[in-house]
PDB file of C-alpha atoms in Angstrom:
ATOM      1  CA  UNK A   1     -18.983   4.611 -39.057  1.00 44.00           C
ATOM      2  CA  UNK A   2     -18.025   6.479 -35.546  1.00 47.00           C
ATOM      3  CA  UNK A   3     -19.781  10.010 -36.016  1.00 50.00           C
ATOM      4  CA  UNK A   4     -18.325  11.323 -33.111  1.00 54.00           C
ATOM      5  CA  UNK A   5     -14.841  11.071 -34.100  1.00 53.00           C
ATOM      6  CA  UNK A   6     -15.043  12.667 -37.702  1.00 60.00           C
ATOM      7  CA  UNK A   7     -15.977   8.453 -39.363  1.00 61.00           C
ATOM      8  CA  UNK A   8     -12.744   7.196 -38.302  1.00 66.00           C
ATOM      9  CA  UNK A   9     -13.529   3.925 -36.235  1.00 68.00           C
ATOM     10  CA  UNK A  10     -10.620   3.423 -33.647  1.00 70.00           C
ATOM     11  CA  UNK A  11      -9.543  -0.195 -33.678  1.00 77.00           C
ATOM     12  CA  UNK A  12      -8.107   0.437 -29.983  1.00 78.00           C
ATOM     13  CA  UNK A  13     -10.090   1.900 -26.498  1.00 78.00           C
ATOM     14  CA  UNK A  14      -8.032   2.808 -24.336  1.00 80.00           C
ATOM     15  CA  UNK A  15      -9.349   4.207 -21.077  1.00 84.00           C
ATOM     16  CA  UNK A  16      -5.779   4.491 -18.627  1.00 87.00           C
ATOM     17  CA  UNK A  17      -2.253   4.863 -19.908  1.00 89.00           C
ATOM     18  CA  UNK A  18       0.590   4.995 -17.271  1.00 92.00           C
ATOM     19  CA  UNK A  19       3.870   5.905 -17.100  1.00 94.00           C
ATOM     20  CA  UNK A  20       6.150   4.866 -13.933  1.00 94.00           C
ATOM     21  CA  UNK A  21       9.700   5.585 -13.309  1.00 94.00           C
ATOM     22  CA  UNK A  22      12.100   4.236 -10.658  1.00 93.00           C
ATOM     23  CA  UNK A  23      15.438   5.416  -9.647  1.00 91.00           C
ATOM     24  CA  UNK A  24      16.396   2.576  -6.851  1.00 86.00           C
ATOM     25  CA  UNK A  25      18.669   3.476  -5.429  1.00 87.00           C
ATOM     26  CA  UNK A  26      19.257   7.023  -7.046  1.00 91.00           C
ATOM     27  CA  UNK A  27      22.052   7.075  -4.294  1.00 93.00           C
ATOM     28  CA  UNK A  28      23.708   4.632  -2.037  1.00 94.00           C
ATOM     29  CA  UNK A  29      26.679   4.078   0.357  1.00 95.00           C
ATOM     30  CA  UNK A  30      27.861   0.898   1.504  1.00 93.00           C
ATOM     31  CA  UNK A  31      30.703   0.634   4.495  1.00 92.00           C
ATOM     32  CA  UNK A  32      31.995  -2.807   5.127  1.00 90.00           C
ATOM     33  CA  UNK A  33      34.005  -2.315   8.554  1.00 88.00           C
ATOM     34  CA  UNK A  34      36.639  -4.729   9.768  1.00 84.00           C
ATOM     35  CA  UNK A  35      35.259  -5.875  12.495  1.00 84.00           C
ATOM     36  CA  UNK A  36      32.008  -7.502  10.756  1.00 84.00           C
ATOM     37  CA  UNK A  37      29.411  -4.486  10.497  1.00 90.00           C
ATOM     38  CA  UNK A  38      28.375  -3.538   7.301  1.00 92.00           C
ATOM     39  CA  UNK A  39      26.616  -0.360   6.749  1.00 94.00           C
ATOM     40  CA  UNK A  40      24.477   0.169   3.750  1.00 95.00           C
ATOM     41  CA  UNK A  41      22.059   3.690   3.262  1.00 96.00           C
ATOM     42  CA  UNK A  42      20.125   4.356  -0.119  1.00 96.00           C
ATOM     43  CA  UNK A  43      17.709   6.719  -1.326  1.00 96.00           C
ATOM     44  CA  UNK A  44      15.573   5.799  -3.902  1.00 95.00           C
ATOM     45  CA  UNK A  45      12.907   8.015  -5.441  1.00 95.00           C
ATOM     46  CA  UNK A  46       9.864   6.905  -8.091  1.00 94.00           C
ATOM     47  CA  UNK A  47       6.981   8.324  -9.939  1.00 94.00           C
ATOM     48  CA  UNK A  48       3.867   7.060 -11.526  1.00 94.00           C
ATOM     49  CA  UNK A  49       1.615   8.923 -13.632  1.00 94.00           C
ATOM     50  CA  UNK A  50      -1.910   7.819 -15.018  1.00 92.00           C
ATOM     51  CA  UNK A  51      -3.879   9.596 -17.504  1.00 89.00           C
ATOM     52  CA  UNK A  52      -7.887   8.596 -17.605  1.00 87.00           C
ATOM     53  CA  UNK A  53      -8.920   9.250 -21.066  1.00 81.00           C
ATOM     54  CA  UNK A  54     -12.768   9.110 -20.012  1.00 79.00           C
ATOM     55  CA  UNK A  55     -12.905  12.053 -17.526  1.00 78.00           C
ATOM     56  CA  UNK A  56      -9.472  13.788 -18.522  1.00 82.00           C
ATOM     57  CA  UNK A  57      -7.964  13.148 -15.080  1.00 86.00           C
ATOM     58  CA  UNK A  58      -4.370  13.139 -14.471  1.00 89.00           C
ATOM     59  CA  UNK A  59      -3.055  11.536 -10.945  1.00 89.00           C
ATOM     60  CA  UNK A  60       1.101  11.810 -10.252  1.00 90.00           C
ATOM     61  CA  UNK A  61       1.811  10.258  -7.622  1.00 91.00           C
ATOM     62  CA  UNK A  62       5.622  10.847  -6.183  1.00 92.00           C
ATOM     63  CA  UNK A  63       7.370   8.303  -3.703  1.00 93.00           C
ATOM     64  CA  UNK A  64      10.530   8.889  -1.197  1.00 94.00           C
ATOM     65  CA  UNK A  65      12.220   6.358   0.537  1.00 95.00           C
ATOM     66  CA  UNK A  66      15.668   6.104   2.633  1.00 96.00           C
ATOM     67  CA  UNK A  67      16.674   3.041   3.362  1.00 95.00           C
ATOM     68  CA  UNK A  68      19.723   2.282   6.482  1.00 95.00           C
ATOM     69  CA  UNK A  69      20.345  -1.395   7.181  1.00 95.00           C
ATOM     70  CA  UNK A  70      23.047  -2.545   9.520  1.00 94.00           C
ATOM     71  CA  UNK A  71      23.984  -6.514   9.417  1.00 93.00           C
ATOM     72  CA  UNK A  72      26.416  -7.655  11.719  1.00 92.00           C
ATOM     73  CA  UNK A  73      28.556 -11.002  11.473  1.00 86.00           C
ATOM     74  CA  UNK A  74      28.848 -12.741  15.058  1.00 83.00           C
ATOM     75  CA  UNK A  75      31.184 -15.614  14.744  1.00 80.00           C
ATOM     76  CA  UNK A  76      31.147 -17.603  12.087  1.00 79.00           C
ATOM     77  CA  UNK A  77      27.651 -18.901  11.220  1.00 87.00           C
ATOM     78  CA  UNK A  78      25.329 -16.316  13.430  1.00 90.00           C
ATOM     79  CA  UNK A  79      24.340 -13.014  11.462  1.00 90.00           C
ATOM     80  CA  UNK A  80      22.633 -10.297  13.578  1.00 93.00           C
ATOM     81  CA  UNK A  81      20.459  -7.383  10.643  1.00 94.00           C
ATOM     82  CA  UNK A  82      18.045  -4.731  11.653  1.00 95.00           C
ATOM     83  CA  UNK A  83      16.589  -1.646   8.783  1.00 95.00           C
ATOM     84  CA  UNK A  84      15.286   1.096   9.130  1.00 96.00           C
ATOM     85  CA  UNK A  85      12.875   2.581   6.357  1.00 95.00           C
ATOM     86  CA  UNK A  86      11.507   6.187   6.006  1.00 94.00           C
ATOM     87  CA  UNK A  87       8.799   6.433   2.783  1.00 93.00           C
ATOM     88  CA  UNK A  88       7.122   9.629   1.571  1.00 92.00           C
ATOM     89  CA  UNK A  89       4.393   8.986  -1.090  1.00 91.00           C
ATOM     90  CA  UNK A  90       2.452  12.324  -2.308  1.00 88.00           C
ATOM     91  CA  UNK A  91      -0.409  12.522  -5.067  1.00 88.00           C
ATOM     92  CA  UNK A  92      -1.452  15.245  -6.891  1.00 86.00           C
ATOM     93  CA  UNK A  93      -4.776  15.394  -9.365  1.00 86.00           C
ATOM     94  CA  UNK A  94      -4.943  17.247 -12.213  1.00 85.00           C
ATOM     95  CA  UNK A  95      -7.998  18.129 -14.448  1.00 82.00           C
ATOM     96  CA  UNK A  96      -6.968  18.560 -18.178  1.00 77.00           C
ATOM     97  CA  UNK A  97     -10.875  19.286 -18.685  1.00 76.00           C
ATOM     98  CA  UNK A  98     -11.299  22.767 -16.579  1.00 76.00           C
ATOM     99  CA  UNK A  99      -7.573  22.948 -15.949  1.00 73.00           C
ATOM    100  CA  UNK A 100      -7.624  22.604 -12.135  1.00 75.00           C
ATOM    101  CA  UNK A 101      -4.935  21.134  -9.752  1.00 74.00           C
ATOM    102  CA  UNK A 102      -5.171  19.717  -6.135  1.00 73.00           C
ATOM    103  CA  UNK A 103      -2.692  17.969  -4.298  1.00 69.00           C
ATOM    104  CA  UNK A 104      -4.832  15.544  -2.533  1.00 72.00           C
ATOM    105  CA  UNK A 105      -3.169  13.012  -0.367  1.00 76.00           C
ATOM    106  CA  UNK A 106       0.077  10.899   0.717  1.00 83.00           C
ATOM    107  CA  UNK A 107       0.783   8.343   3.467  1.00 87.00           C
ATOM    108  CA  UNK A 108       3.919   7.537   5.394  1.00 90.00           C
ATOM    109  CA  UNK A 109       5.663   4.442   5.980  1.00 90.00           C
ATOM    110  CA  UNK A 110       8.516   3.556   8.964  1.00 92.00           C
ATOM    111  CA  UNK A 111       9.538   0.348   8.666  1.00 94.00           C
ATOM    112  CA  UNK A 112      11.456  -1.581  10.708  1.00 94.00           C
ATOM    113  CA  UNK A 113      12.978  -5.130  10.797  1.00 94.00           C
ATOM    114  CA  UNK A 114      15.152  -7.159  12.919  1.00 95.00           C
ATOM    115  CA  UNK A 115      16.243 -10.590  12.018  1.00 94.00           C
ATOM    116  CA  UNK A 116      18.680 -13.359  12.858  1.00 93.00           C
ATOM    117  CA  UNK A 117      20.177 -16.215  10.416  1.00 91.00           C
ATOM    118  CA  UNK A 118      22.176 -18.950  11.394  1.00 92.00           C
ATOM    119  CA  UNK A 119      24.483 -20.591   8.485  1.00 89.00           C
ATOM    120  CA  UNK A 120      23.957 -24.928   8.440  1.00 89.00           C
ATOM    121  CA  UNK A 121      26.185 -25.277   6.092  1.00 85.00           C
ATOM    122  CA  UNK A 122      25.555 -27.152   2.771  1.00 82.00           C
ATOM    123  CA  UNK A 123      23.881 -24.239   1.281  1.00 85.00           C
ATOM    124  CA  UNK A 124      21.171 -24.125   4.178  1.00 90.00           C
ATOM    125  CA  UNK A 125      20.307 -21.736   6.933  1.00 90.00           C
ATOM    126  CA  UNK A 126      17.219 -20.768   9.542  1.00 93.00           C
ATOM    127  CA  UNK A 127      16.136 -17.426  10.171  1.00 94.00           C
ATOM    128  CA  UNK A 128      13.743 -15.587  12.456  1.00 93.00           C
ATOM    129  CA  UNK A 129      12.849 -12.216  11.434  1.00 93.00           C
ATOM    130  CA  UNK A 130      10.545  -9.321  12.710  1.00 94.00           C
ATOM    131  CA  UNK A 131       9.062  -6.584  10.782  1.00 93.00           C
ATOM    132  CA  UNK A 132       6.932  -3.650  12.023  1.00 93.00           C
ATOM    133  CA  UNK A 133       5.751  -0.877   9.834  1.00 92.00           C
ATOM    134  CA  UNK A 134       3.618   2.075  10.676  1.00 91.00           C
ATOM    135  CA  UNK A 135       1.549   4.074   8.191  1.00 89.00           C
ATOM    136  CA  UNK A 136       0.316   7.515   8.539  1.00 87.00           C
ATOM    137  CA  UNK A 137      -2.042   9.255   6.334  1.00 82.00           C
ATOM    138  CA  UNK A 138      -0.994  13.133   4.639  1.00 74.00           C
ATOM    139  CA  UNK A 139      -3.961  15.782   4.371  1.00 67.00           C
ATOM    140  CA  UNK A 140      -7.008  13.620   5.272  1.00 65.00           C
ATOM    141  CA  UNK A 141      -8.202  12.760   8.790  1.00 68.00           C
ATOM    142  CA  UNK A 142      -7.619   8.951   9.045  1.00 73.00           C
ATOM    143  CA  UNK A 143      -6.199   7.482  12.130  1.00 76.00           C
ATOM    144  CA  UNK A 144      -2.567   5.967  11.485  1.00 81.00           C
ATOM    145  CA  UNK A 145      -2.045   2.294  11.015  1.00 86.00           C
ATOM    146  CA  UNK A 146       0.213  -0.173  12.492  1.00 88.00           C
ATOM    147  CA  UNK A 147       1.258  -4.105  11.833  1.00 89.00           C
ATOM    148  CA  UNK A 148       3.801  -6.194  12.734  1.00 92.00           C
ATOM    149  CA  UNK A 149       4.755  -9.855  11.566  1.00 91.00           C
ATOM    150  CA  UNK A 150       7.347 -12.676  12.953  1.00 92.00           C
ATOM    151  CA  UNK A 151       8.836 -14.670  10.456  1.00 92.00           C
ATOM    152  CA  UNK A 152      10.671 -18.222  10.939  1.00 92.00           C
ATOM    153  CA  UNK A 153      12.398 -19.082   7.550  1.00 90.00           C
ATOM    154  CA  UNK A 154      14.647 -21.764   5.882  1.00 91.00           C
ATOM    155  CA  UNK A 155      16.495 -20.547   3.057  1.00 87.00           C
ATOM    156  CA  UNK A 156      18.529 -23.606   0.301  1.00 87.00           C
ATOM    157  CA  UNK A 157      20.668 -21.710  -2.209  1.00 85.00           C
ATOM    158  CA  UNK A 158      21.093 -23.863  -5.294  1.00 84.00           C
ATOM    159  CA  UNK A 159      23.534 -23.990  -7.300  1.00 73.00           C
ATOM    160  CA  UNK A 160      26.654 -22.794  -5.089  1.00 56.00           C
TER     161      UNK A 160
END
């Protein structure tokens, strides 16, 4: 028998439970112009919570993100895109134990991408894309980050 918990053996440890929600997009508006630009902006929003059941700890963490991508249709088979992407995260700690609170960090992302696909017909086309993304740190002293990658891709769609 378990004499810390009053003789009643618990068939199940658990040491984290999480909850997440995600609202993507919570809002979004998409123009589709006549002369081949479409215009597509969302905001999405999200939220994870994790409880540690061995020191009482509860982290919430909170993420932002608007999202603007603009895809353009030259001719026939070229198609021009570039985004733009603007994230927030933020986390907060909270001790259930000594009931203290601290907000204690959150990073940054801008994202960008710029990418070309040509159409080859029979359900096959090329693309080149580039993606840069720079991430910044909230509340802490760390030096901001920054990557980039070039893509070349061939994309078959099946059944069409």
């Amino acid at each position: 028998l378990d004499t810390v918990s009053v003789g009643y053996p618990s068939q199940y440890v658990l040491s984290t439970i999480r909850m997440s929600e995600s609202f993507s997009p919570l809002l979004g508006v998409e123009f589709n112009l006549r002369c081949g630009l479409d215009v597509n902006v969302e905001y999405d929003r999200d939220r994870m919570v994790s409880l540690s059941t061995a020191g009482g700890i509860v982290s919430e963490t909170i993420g932002r993100n608007v999202d603007i991508k603009l895809i353009c249709r030259l001719w026939k088979k070229w198609k021009l895109s570039a985004s733009a992407a603007l994230r927030k995260n933020y986390v907060s700690l909270y001790n259930v134990i000594v009931d203290s609170s601290q907000t204690s960090s959150g990073e940054r992302y801008l994202s960008m991408r710029l990418g070309v696909d040509y159409d080859l017909g029979q359900n096959l086309k090329i693309g080149l894309n580039a993606t840069a993304v720079m991430q910044s740190y909230m509340l802490v002293h760390i030096p901001s980050r920054f990557r980039s990658t070039v893509a070349f891709q061939v994309k078959y769609d099946i059944g069409r």
